[in-house]
Amino acid sequence: MLNNKSILITGGTGTFGRAFTKYVMEHYDPKKIIIYSRDEFKQFHMQNDFKEYASKLRFFIGDVRDRERLRRAFEGVDYVIHAAALKQVPACEYNPAEAIKTNINGAQNVIDAALDMGVKKVVALSTDKAVNPVNLYGGTKLVSDKLFIAANAYAGVKDICFSIVRYGNVAGSRGSVIPLFHEILQKGGTELPITDHRMTRFWISLQQGVELVIKALEESKGGETFISKIPSFRITDLAEAMLPGCRKPEVGIREGEKLHEIMVTVEDSMNTYEYDKHFIVYPQMVWSEHRRAVPTGKKVPEGFSYSSGNNTEWLSVEDIRSLLGTVHFE
């Protein structure tokens, strides 16, 4: 599907953008991949790291806040992956107007540019924090999700669709618990602090996140939210896997933090279908017959919800210890 296609990734120098670029280059033969981001230094490093793909990579300096620059970058693009966002919860809390400019206004700019410039598909990356948000980052991503879903209403006769991929923190990603514990151990720490002993999280690898985006590109008709079926783990078990027998003092939950990652709410379940390796939350609205996504999966039961706390698949301490060997620390 991606062969001979032009693909643009906003926030393309980030962890996801780099992994997606590498995956596509290794599994497909795209016409070109455009890396759209603000940081010239990160683009310089990515150019050096991806020299073997230089003939098919293009680097655009630009911000999603800049609609005119997006329009220029989107010219001739088939698919857009929207990964750019302000993601750090404390930074968004302290700089709410900036989070709104990037995560909400930037999302609308991407939508407008895609509609105007003939893009065929847009997949936006969401987050568990957009579900029942308790912090500003989650709130801005909820609005972003709603914008991308509603964008299908403005497509008219254009051959374009917008969909969403939702997952939580990738194992080993910046600001998450695994690198925090790793840093403590590297400094000789003998105990691992835990905000709440009841806390759970999903485990998703970077490759799984990339593959879910590929699935959305292949299957989306417009307005769907794709969610991987992945295992959960207890933070106490993670600590035990990383430092067996260590003390695990409970230090209190942080502002804007949840006990469990939530992917599908009870309210969402009315439009959620289960597949072998993922769920899809279908849009409540149907904008036109040719955009109607016909579910082929199994409708989830009434009252269903999907969170890291009520998951049916769990990682043991031994499972976690094995998976830690695959984690890339940023």
mmCIF file of N, CA and C in Angstrom, residues 158-265:
data_model
loop_
_atom_site.group_PDB
_atom_site.id
_atom_site.type_symbol
_atom_site.label_atom_id
_atom_site.label_comp_id
_atom_site.label_asym_id
_atom_site.label_seq_id
_atom_site.Cartn_x
_atom_site.Cartn_y
_atom_site.Cartn_z
ATOM 1 N N LYS A 158 -14.149 14.701 -1.969
ATOM 2 C CA LYS A 158 -12.705 14.469 -2.025
ATOM 3 C C LYS A 158 -12.374 13.065 -1.533
ATOM 4 N N ASP A 159 -11.354 12.490 -2.127
ATOM 5 C CA ASP A 159 -10.919 11.142 -1.763
ATOM 6 C C ASP A 159 -9.931 11.240 -0.603
ATOM 7 N N ILE A 160 -10.462 11.470 0.595
ATOM 8 C CA ILE A 160 -9.626 11.624 1.780
ATOM 9 C C ILE A 160 -10.375 11.092 2.993
ATOM 10 N N CYS A 161 -9.638 10.511 3.941
ATOM 11 C CA CYS A 161 -10.258 10.122 5.200
ATOM 12 C C CYS A 161 -9.286 10.368 6.344
ATOM 13 N N PHE A 162 -9.849 10.605 7.509
ATOM 14 C CA PHE A 162 -9.090 10.884 8.721
ATOM 15 C C PHE A 162 -9.421 9.825 9.757
ATOM 16 N N SER A 163 -8.401 9.285 10.421
ATOM 17 C CA SER A 163 -8.620 8.308 11.489
ATOM 18 C C SER A 163 -7.594 8.521 12.585
ATOM 19 N N ILE A 164 -7.757 7.767 13.678
ATOM 20 C CA ILE A 164 -6.943 7.964 14.877
ATOM 21 C C ILE A 164 -6.376 6.631 15.327
ATOM 22 N N VAL A 165 -5.169 6.673 15.872
ATOM 23 C CA VAL A 165 -4.561 5.524 16.536
ATOM 24 C C VAL A 165 -4.289 5.932 17.978
ATOM 25 N N ARG A 166 -4.725 5.090 18.925
ATOM 26 C CA ARG A 166 -4.579 5.441 20.345
ATOM 27 C C ARG A 166 -3.779 4.381 21.084
ATOM 28 N N TYR A 167 -2.753 4.830 21.795
ATOM 29 C CA TYR A 167 -2.046 3.945 22.721
ATOM 30 C C TYR A 167 -1.379 4.791 23.800
ATOM 31 N N GLY A 168 -0.892 4.143 24.854
ATOM 32 C CA GLY A 168 -0.275 4.853 25.971
ATOM 33 C C GLY A 168 1.211 5.030 25.764
ATOM 34 N N ASN A 169 1.937 5.190 26.871
ATOM 35 C CA ASN A 169 3.386 5.373 26.784
ATOM 36 C C ASN A 169 4.044 4.125 26.211
ATOM 37 N N VAL A 170 4.873 4.314 25.207
ATOM 38 C CA VAL A 170 5.663 3.213 24.662
ATOM 39 C C VAL A 170 6.721 2.826 25.687
ATOM 40 N N ALA A 171 6.973 1.526 25.821
ATOM 41 C CA ALA A 171 7.964 1.042 26.783
ATOM 42 C C ALA A 171 9.315 1.713 26.539
ATOM 43 N N GLY A 172 9.833 2.393 27.564
ATOM 44 C CA GLY A 172 11.123 3.049 27.453
ATOM 45 C C GLY A 172 11.072 4.478 26.972
ATOM 46 N N SER A 173 9.869 5.015 26.694
ATOM 47 C CA SER A 173 9.776 6.374 26.172
ATOM 48 C C SER A 173 10.113 7.394 27.250
ATOM 49 N N ARG A 174 10.536 8.591 26.785
ATOM 50 C CA ARG A 174 10.927 9.647 27.717
ATOM 51 C C ARG A 174 9.796 9.990 28.668
ATOM 52 N N GLY A 175 10.130 10.147 29.951
ATOM 53 C CA GLY A 175 9.157 10.562 30.946
ATOM 54 C C GLY A 175 8.347 9.432 31.545
ATOM 55 N N SER A 176 8.504 8.205 31.020
ATOM 56 C CA SER A 176 7.744 7.076 31.558
ATOM 57 C C SER A 176 8.537 6.370 32.655
ATOM 58 N N VAL A 177 7.921 5.370 33.272
ATOM 59 C CA VAL A 177 8.477 4.799 34.500
ATOM 60 C C VAL A 177 9.723 3.947 34.265
ATOM 61 N N ILE A 178 9.816 3.257 33.137
ATOM 62 C CA ILE A 178 10.961 2.365 32.929
ATOM 63 C C ILE A 178 12.283 3.141 32.894
ATOM 64 N N PRO A 179 12.404 4.214 32.096
ATOM 65 C CA PRO A 179 13.660 4.962 32.145
ATOM 66 C C PRO A 179 13.923 5.616 33.498
ATOM 67 N N LEU A 180 12.849 5.968 34.220
ATOM 68 C CA LEU A 180 13.027 6.528 35.564
ATOM 69 C C LEU A 180 13.696 5.511 36.477
ATOM 70 N N PHE A 181 13.155 4.303 36.506
ATOM 71 C CA PHE A 181 13.762 3.239 37.313
ATOM 72 C C PHE A 181 15.179 2.929 36.837
ATOM 73 N N HIS A 182 15.363 2.909 35.519
ATOM 74 C CA HIS A 182 16.685 2.611 34.958
ATOM 75 C C HIS A 182 17.726 3.639 35.424
ATOM 76 N N GLU A 183 17.345 4.907 35.422
ATOM 77 C CA GLU A 183 18.264 5.956 35.851
ATOM 78 C C GLU A 183 18.621 5.803 37.326
ATOM 79 N N ILE A 184 17.631 5.472 38.149
ATOM 80 C CA ILE A 184 17.894 5.266 39.582
ATOM 81 C C ILE A 184 18.899 4.140 39.781
ATOM 82 N N LEU A 185 18.714 3.055 39.042
ATOM 83 C CA LEU A 185 19.616 1.915 39.174
ATOM 84 C C LEU A 185 21.006 2.246 38.662
ATOM 85 N N GLN A 186 21.091 3.028 37.580
ATOM 86 C CA GLN A 186 22.394 3.412 37.035
ATOM 87 C C GLN A 186 23.198 4.241 38.037
ATOM 88 N N LYS A 187 22.489 4.950 38.909
ATOM 89 C CA LYS A 187 23.152 5.784 39.919
ATOM 90 C C LYS A 187 23.385 5.024 41.225
ATOM 91 N N GLY A 188 23.101 3.724 41.204
ATOM 92 C CA GLY A 188 23.369 2.913 42.382
ATOM 93 C C GLY A 188 22.243 2.850 43.381
ATOM 94 N N GLY A 189 21.048 3.267 42.996
ATOM 95 C CA GLY A 189 19.907 3.235 43.906
ATOM 96 C C GLY A 189 19.551 1.820 44.344
ATOM 97 N N THR A 190 19.036 1.694 45.540
ATOM 98 C CA THR A 190 18.686 0.373 46.085
ATOM 99 C C THR A 190 17.187 0.237 46.360
ATOM 100 N N GLU A 191 16.404 1.279 46.049
ATOM 101 C CA GLU A 191 14.953 1.211 46.180
ATOM 102 C C GLU A 191 14.311 1.951 45.020
ATOM 103 N N LEU A 192 13.104 1.524 44.656
ATOM 104 C CA LEU A 192 12.410 2.123 43.510
ATOM 105 C C LEU A 192 11.084 2.711 43.992
ATOM 106 N N PRO A 193 10.946 4.029 43.954
ATOM 107 C CA PRO A 193 9.730 4.681 44.447
ATOM 108 C C PRO A 193 8.546 4.448 43.520
ATOM 109 N N ILE A 194 7.389 4.208 44.101
ATOM 110 C CA ILE A 194 6.174 3.949 43.330
ATOM 111 C C ILE A 194 5.094 4.903 43.821
ATOM 112 N N THR A 195 4.454 5.565 42.895
ATOM 113 C CA THR A 195 3.464 6.570 43.291
ATOM 114 C C THR A 195 2.266 5.943 44.003
ATOM 115 N N ASP A 196 1.828 4.791 43.513
ATOM 116 C CA ASP A 196 0.716 4.067 44.144
ATOM 117 C C ASP A 196 0.871 2.588 43.832
ATOM 118 N N HIS A 197 0.836 1.767 44.852
ATOM 119 C CA HIS A 197 1.080 0.328 44.658
ATOM 120 C C HIS A 197 0.006 -0.348 43.812
ATOM 121 N N ARG A 198 -1.134 0.308 43.628
ATOM 122 C CA ARG A 198 -2.208 -0.271 42.808
ATOM 123 C C ARG A 198 -2.034 0.040 41.322
ATOM 124 N N MET A 199 -1.063 0.863 40.986
ATOM 125 C CA MET A 199 -0.951 1.397 39.630
ATOM 126 C C MET A 199 -0.608 0.313 38.598
ATOM 127 N N THR A 200 -1.252 0.412 37.426
ATOM 128 C CA THR A 200 -0.986 -0.496 36.308
ATOM 129 C C THR A 200 -0.770 0.320 35.038
ATOM 130 N N ARG A 201 -0.125 -0.311 34.068
ATOM 131 C CA ARG A 201 0.069 0.304 32.765
ATOM 132 C C ARG A 201 -0.001 -0.776 31.680
ATOM 133 N N PHE A 202 -0.269 -0.345 30.440
ATOM 134 C CA PHE A 202 -0.167 -1.234 29.291
ATOM 135 C C PHE A 202 1.289 -1.321 28.854
ATOM 136 N N TRP A 203 1.628 -2.447 28.228
ATOM 137 C CA TRP A 203 2.965 -2.582 27.634
ATOM 138 C C TRP A 203 2.809 -2.624 26.115
ATOM 139 N N ILE A 204 3.328 -1.614 25.441
ATOM 140 C CA ILE A 204 3.330 -1.601 23.984
ATOM 141 C C ILE A 204 4.730 -1.219 23.508
ATOM 142 N N SER A 205 5.218 -1.952 22.533
ATOM 143 C CA SER A 205 6.533 -1.669 21.971
ATOM 144 C C SER A 205 6.392 -0.633 20.863
ATOM 145 N N LEU A 206 7.502 -0.026 20.519
ATOM 146 C CA LEU A 206 7.501 0.962 19.447
ATOM 147 C C LEU A 206 7.056 0.339 18.128
ATOM 148 N N GLN A 207 7.491 -0.878 17.850
ATOM 149 C CA GLN A 207 7.095 -1.533 16.607
ATOM 150 C C GLN A 207 5.596 -1.792 16.568
ATOM 151 N N GLN A 208 5.010 -2.181 17.711
ATOM 152 C CA GLN A 208 3.564 -2.389 17.754
ATOM 153 C C GLN A 208 2.818 -1.094 17.450
ATOM 154 N N GLY A 209 3.336 0.026 17.958
ATOM 155 C CA GLY A 209 2.721 1.313 17.661
ATOM 156 C C GLY A 209 2.791 1.637 16.185
ATOM 157 N N VAL A 210 3.926 1.369 15.581
ATOM 158 C CA VAL A 210 4.094 1.608 14.141
ATOM 159 C C VAL A 210 3.151 0.719 13.337
ATOM 160 N N GLU A 211 3.075 -0.546 13.696
ATOM 161 C CA GLU A 211 2.230 -1.492 12.949
ATOM 162 C C GLU A 211 0.752 -1.123 13.057
ATOM 163 N N LEU A 212 0.343 -0.543 14.187
ATOM 164 C CA LEU A 212 -1.047 -0.120 14.320
ATOM 165 C C LEU A 212 -1.351 1.040 13.383
ATOM 166 N N VAL A 213 -0.391 1.941 13.211
ATOM 167 C CA VAL A 213 -0.576 3.048 12.271
ATOM 168 C C VAL A 213 -0.666 2.522 10.835
ATOM 169 N N ILE A 214 0.154 1.548 10.496
ATOM 170 C CA ILE A 214 0.086 0.934 9.162
ATOM 171 C C ILE A 214 -1.295 0.315 8.947
ATOM 172 N N LYS A 215 -1.810 -0.356 9.964
ATOM 173 C CA LYS A 215 -3.141 -0.968 9.852
ATOM 174 C C LYS A 215 -4.201 0.103 9.612
ATOM 175 N N ALA A 216 -4.095 1.221 10.320
ATOM 176 C CA ALA A 216 -5.055 2.308 10.126
ATOM 177 C C ALA A 216 -4.968 2.866 8.708
ATOM 178 N N LEU A 217 -3.764 2.996 8.184
ATOM 179 C CA LEU A 217 -3.608 3.471 6.806
ATOM 180 C C LEU A 217 -4.251 2.503 5.815
ATOM 181 N N GLU A 218 -4.112 1.222 6.079
ATOM 182 C CA GLU A 218 -4.630 0.211 5.162
ATOM 183 C C GLU A 218 -6.148 0.081 5.232
ATOM 184 N N GLU A 219 -6.737 0.195 6.428
ATOM 185 C CA GLU A 219 -8.130 -0.205 6.618
ATOM 186 C C GLU A 219 -9.117 0.944 6.846
ATOM 187 N N SER A 220 -8.641 2.106 7.231
ATOM 188 C CA SER A 220 -9.575 3.156 7.649
ATOM 189 C C SER A 220 -10.449 3.643 6.498
ATOM 190 N N LYS A 221 -11.698 3.921 6.840
ATOM 191 C CA LYS A 221 -12.654 4.516 5.909
ATOM 192 C C LYS A 221 -12.972 5.962 6.291
ATOM 193 N N GLY A 222 -12.762 6.269 7.578
ATOM 194 C CA GLY A 222 -13.004 7.622 8.053
ATOM 195 C C GLY A 222 -13.618 7.654 9.436
ATOM 196 N N GLY A 223 -12.903 8.226 10.404
ATOM 197 C CA GLY A 223 -13.452 8.440 11.743
ATOM 198 C C GLY A 223 -13.189 7.346 12.751
ATOM 199 N N GLU A 224 -12.511 6.259 12.356
ATOM 200 C CA GLU A 224 -12.266 5.168 13.294
ATOM 201 C C GLU A 224 -11.132 5.521 14.265
ATOM 202 N N THR A 225 -11.206 4.912 15.454
ATOM 203 C CA THR A 225 -10.107 4.965 16.411
ATOM 204 C C THR A 225 -9.595 3.547 16.616
ATOM 205 N N PHE A 226 -8.333 3.310 16.258
ATOM 206 C CA PHE A 226 -7.717 1.987 16.348
ATOM 207 C C PHE A 226 -6.958 1.865 17.669
ATOM 208 N N ILE A 227 -7.160 0.737 18.373
ATOM 209 C CA ILE A 227 -6.551 0.514 19.687
ATOM 210 C C ILE A 227 -6.006 -0.906 19.738
ATOM 211 N N SER A 228 -4.727 -1.070 20.059
ATOM 212 C CA SER A 228 -4.117 -2.398 20.123
ATOM 213 C C SER A 228 -4.585 -3.160 21.360
ATOM 214 N N LYS A 229 -4.701 -4.476 21.217
ATOM 215 C CA LYS A 229 -4.905 -5.366 22.368
ATOM 216 C C LYS A 229 -3.523 -5.780 22.860
ATOM 217 N N ILE A 230 -3.156 -5.299 24.012
ATOM 218 C CA ILE A 230 -1.806 -5.500 24.532
ATOM 219 C C ILE A 230 -1.885 -5.869 26.012
ATOM 220 N N PRO A 231 -0.824 -6.461 26.561
ATOM 221 C CA PRO A 231 -0.868 -6.881 27.965
ATOM 222 C C PRO A 231 -0.679 -5.724 28.939
ATOM 223 N N SER A 232 -1.118 -5.945 30.174
ATOM 224 C CA SER A 232 -0.915 -4.993 31.261
ATOM 225 C C SER A 232 0.173 -5.495 32.194
ATOM 226 N N PHE A 233 0.686 -4.592 32.996
ATOM 227 C CA PHE A 233 1.614 -4.989 34.056
ATOM 228 C C PHE A 233 1.407 -4.076 35.264
ATOM 229 N N ARG A 234 1.758 -4.600 36.424
ATOM 230 C CA ARG A 234 1.702 -3.823 37.654
ATOM 231 C C ARG A 234 3.046 -3.126 37.858
ATOM 232 N N ILE A 235 3.028 -1.890 38.285
ATOM 233 C CA ILE A 235 4.269 -1.144 38.488
ATOM 234 C C ILE A 235 5.124 -1.824 39.556
ATOM 235 N N THR A 236 4.490 -2.420 40.556
ATOM 236 C CA THR A 236 5.264 -3.147 41.572
ATOM 237 C C THR A 236 5.993 -4.335 40.952
ATOM 238 N N ASP A 237 5.367 -4.994 39.972
ATOM 239 C CA ASP A 237 6.028 -6.117 39.298
ATOM 240 C C ASP A 237 7.182 -5.627 38.420
ATOM 241 N N LEU A 238 7.016 -4.448 37.819
ATOM 242 C CA LEU A 238 8.113 -3.872 37.048
ATOM 243 C C LEU A 238 9.322 -3.617 37.943
ATOM 244 N N ALA A 239 9.068 -3.031 39.111
ATOM 245 C CA ALA A 239 10.162 -2.767 40.047
ATOM 246 C C ALA A 239 10.848 -4.065 40.462
ATOM 247 N N GLU A 240 10.058 -5.097 40.706
ATOM 248 C CA GLU A 240 10.617 -6.393 41.112
ATOM 249 C C GLU A 240 11.453 -6.990 39.977
ATOM 250 N N ALA A 241 11.004 -6.803 38.736
ATOM 251 C CA ALA A 241 11.741 -7.338 37.596
ATOM 252 C C ALA A 241 13.073 -6.619 37.403
ATOM 253 N N MET A 242 13.104 -5.327 37.700
ATOM 254 C CA MET A 242 14.303 -4.539 37.475
ATOM 255 C C MET A 242 15.290 -4.630 38.640
ATOM 256 N N LEU A 243 14.765 -4.807 39.869
ATOM 257 C CA LEU A 243 15.636 -4.917 41.046
ATOM 258 C C LEU A 243 14.973 -5.865 42.045
ATOM 259 N N PRO A 244 15.188 -7.174 41.874
ATOM 260 C CA PRO A 244 14.513 -8.171 42.720
ATOM 261 C C PRO A 244 14.739 -7.917 44.212
ATOM 262 N N GLY A 245 13.643 -7.990 44.960
ATOM 263 C CA GLY A 245 13.718 -7.849 46.409
ATOM 264 C C GLY A 245 13.894 -6.441 46.912
ATOM 265 N N CYS A 246 13.811 -5.443 46.028
ATOM 266 C CA CYS A 246 14.057 -4.060 46.456
ATOM 267 C C CYS A 246 12.895 -3.511 47.277
ATOM 268 N N ARG A 247 13.176 -2.482 48.042
ATOM 269 C CA ARG A 247 12.123 -1.728 48.724
ATOM 270 C C ARG A 247 11.368 -0.908 47.684
ATOM 271 N N LYS A 248 10.055 -0.752 47.895
ATOM 272 C CA LYS A 248 9.209 -0.046 46.941
ATOM 273 C C LYS A 248 8.364 0.979 47.703
ATOM 274 N N PRO A 249 8.981 2.033 48.187
ATOM 275 C CA PRO A 249 8.217 3.023 48.967
ATOM 276 C C PRO A 249 7.130 3.690 48.128
ATOM 277 N N GLU A 250 5.972 3.856 48.698
ATOM 278 C CA GLU A 250 4.863 4.532 48.009
ATOM 279 C C GLU A 250 4.976 6.020 48.281
ATOM 280 N N VAL A 251 5.109 6.810 47.211
ATOM 281 C CA VAL A 251 5.407 8.238 47.372
ATOM 282 C C VAL A 251 4.220 9.138 47.050
ATOM 283 N N GLY A 252 3.097 8.573 46.635
ATOM 284 C CA GLY A 252 1.912 9.373 46.353
ATOM 285 C C GLY A 252 1.752 9.688 44.880
ATOM 286 N N ILE A 253 0.527 9.634 44.424
ATOM 287 C CA ILE A 253 0.235 9.846 43.013
ATOM 288 C C ILE A 253 0.495 11.306 42.644
ATOM 289 N N ARG A 254 1.040 11.521 41.447
ATOM 290 C CA ARG A 254 1.382 12.861 41.004
ATOM 291 C C ARG A 254 0.170 13.558 40.389
ATOM 292 N N GLU A 255 0.239 14.881 40.351
ATOM 293 C CA GLU A 255 -0.842 15.659 39.740
ATOM 294 C C GLU A 255 -0.990 15.276 38.274
ATOM 295 N N GLY A 256 -2.217 15.015 37.868
ATOM 296 C CA GLY A 256 -2.484 14.673 36.474
ATOM 297 C C GLY A 256 -2.223 13.218 36.127
ATOM 298 N N GLU A 257 -1.921 12.380 37.126
ATOM 299 C CA GLU A 257 -1.605 10.973 36.880
ATOM 300 C C GLU A 257 -2.819 10.105 37.212
ATOM 301 N N LYS A 258 -2.976 9.012 36.467
ATOM 302 C CA LYS A 258 -4.075 8.072 36.699
ATOM 303 C C LYS A 258 -3.536 6.755 37.243
ATOM 304 N N LEU A 259 -4.400 6.044 37.958
ATOM 305 C CA LEU A 259 -4.012 4.712 38.433
ATOM 306 C C LEU A 259 -3.875 3.735 37.273
ATOM 307 N N HIS A 260 -4.745 3.864 36.277
ATOM 308 C CA HIS A 260 -4.755 2.928 35.160
ATOM 309 C C HIS A 260 -4.864 3.693 33.842
ATOM 310 N N GLU A 261 -4.267 3.148 32.794
ATOM 311 C CA GLU A 261 -4.438 3.707 31.461
ATOM 312 C C GLU A 261 -5.769 3.208 30.889
ATOM 313 N N ILE A 262 -6.573 4.123 30.387
ATOM 314 C CA ILE A 262 -7.889 3.776 29.843
ATOM 315 C C ILE A 262 -7.879 4.014 28.340
ATOM 316 N N MET A 263 -8.331 3.001 27.587
ATOM 317 C CA MET A 263 -8.364 3.109 26.127
ATOM 318 C C MET A 263 -9.786 3.164 25.571
ATOM 319 N N VAL A 264 -10.691 2.395 26.170
ATOM 320 C CA VAL A 264 -12.089 2.374 25.725
ATOM 321 C C VAL A 264 -12.972 2.570 26.941
ATOM 322 N N THR A 265 -13.819 3.581 26.918
ATOM 323 C CA THR A 265 -14.733 3.823 28.031
ATOM 324 C C THR A 265 -16.039 3.053 27.823
#
